[in-house]
Phi, psi and omega in degrees: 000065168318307204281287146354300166293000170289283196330280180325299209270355159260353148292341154255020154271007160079009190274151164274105155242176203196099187282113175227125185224096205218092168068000186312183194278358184259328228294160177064345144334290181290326217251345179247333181297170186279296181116022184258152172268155200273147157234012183058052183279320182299304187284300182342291232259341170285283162336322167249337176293328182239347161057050176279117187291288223299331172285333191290306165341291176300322165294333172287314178283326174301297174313340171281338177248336167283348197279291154334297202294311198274341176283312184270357182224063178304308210273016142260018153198192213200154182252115148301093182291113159251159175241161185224136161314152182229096208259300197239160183232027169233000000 
């Protein structure tokens, strides 16, 4: 519900909204995303395997905005712990 946490979190900032959502240029977007904030792990793992500056970059701004998200809207996420298998350390 993208389009909703919008909705919500400019409505308690005192903003007058108005969600309309019936097949628009949006619809079904939010219902097919995962509903994860990006952390740049694919780029971590580019960056150092490859020694890529500009991926090492994309991990840094993503964790900065994601850093953002939690701050500024703590109560529509929460950080979700996972573990991802490690098969090789090469």
């Amino acid at each position: 519900c993208v389009g909703s946490g919008v909705a919500l979190d400019a409505s308690l900032r005192g903003m007058k909204v108005a969600l309309i959502e019936a097949d628009d240029f949006g619809s079904g977007t939010s219902g097919r995303s995962t509903k994860l904030i990006h952390g740049g792990v694919r780029y971590l793992e580019t960056a150092f395997k490859k020694l890529d500056k500009e991926s090492l970059f994309l991990v840094k701004e993503a964790l900065e905005e994601r850093s953002y998200m939690l701050r500024a809207a703590p109560y529509m996420n929460k950080p979700l712990p996972i573990m991802i298998p490690i098969y090789s350390l090469i």
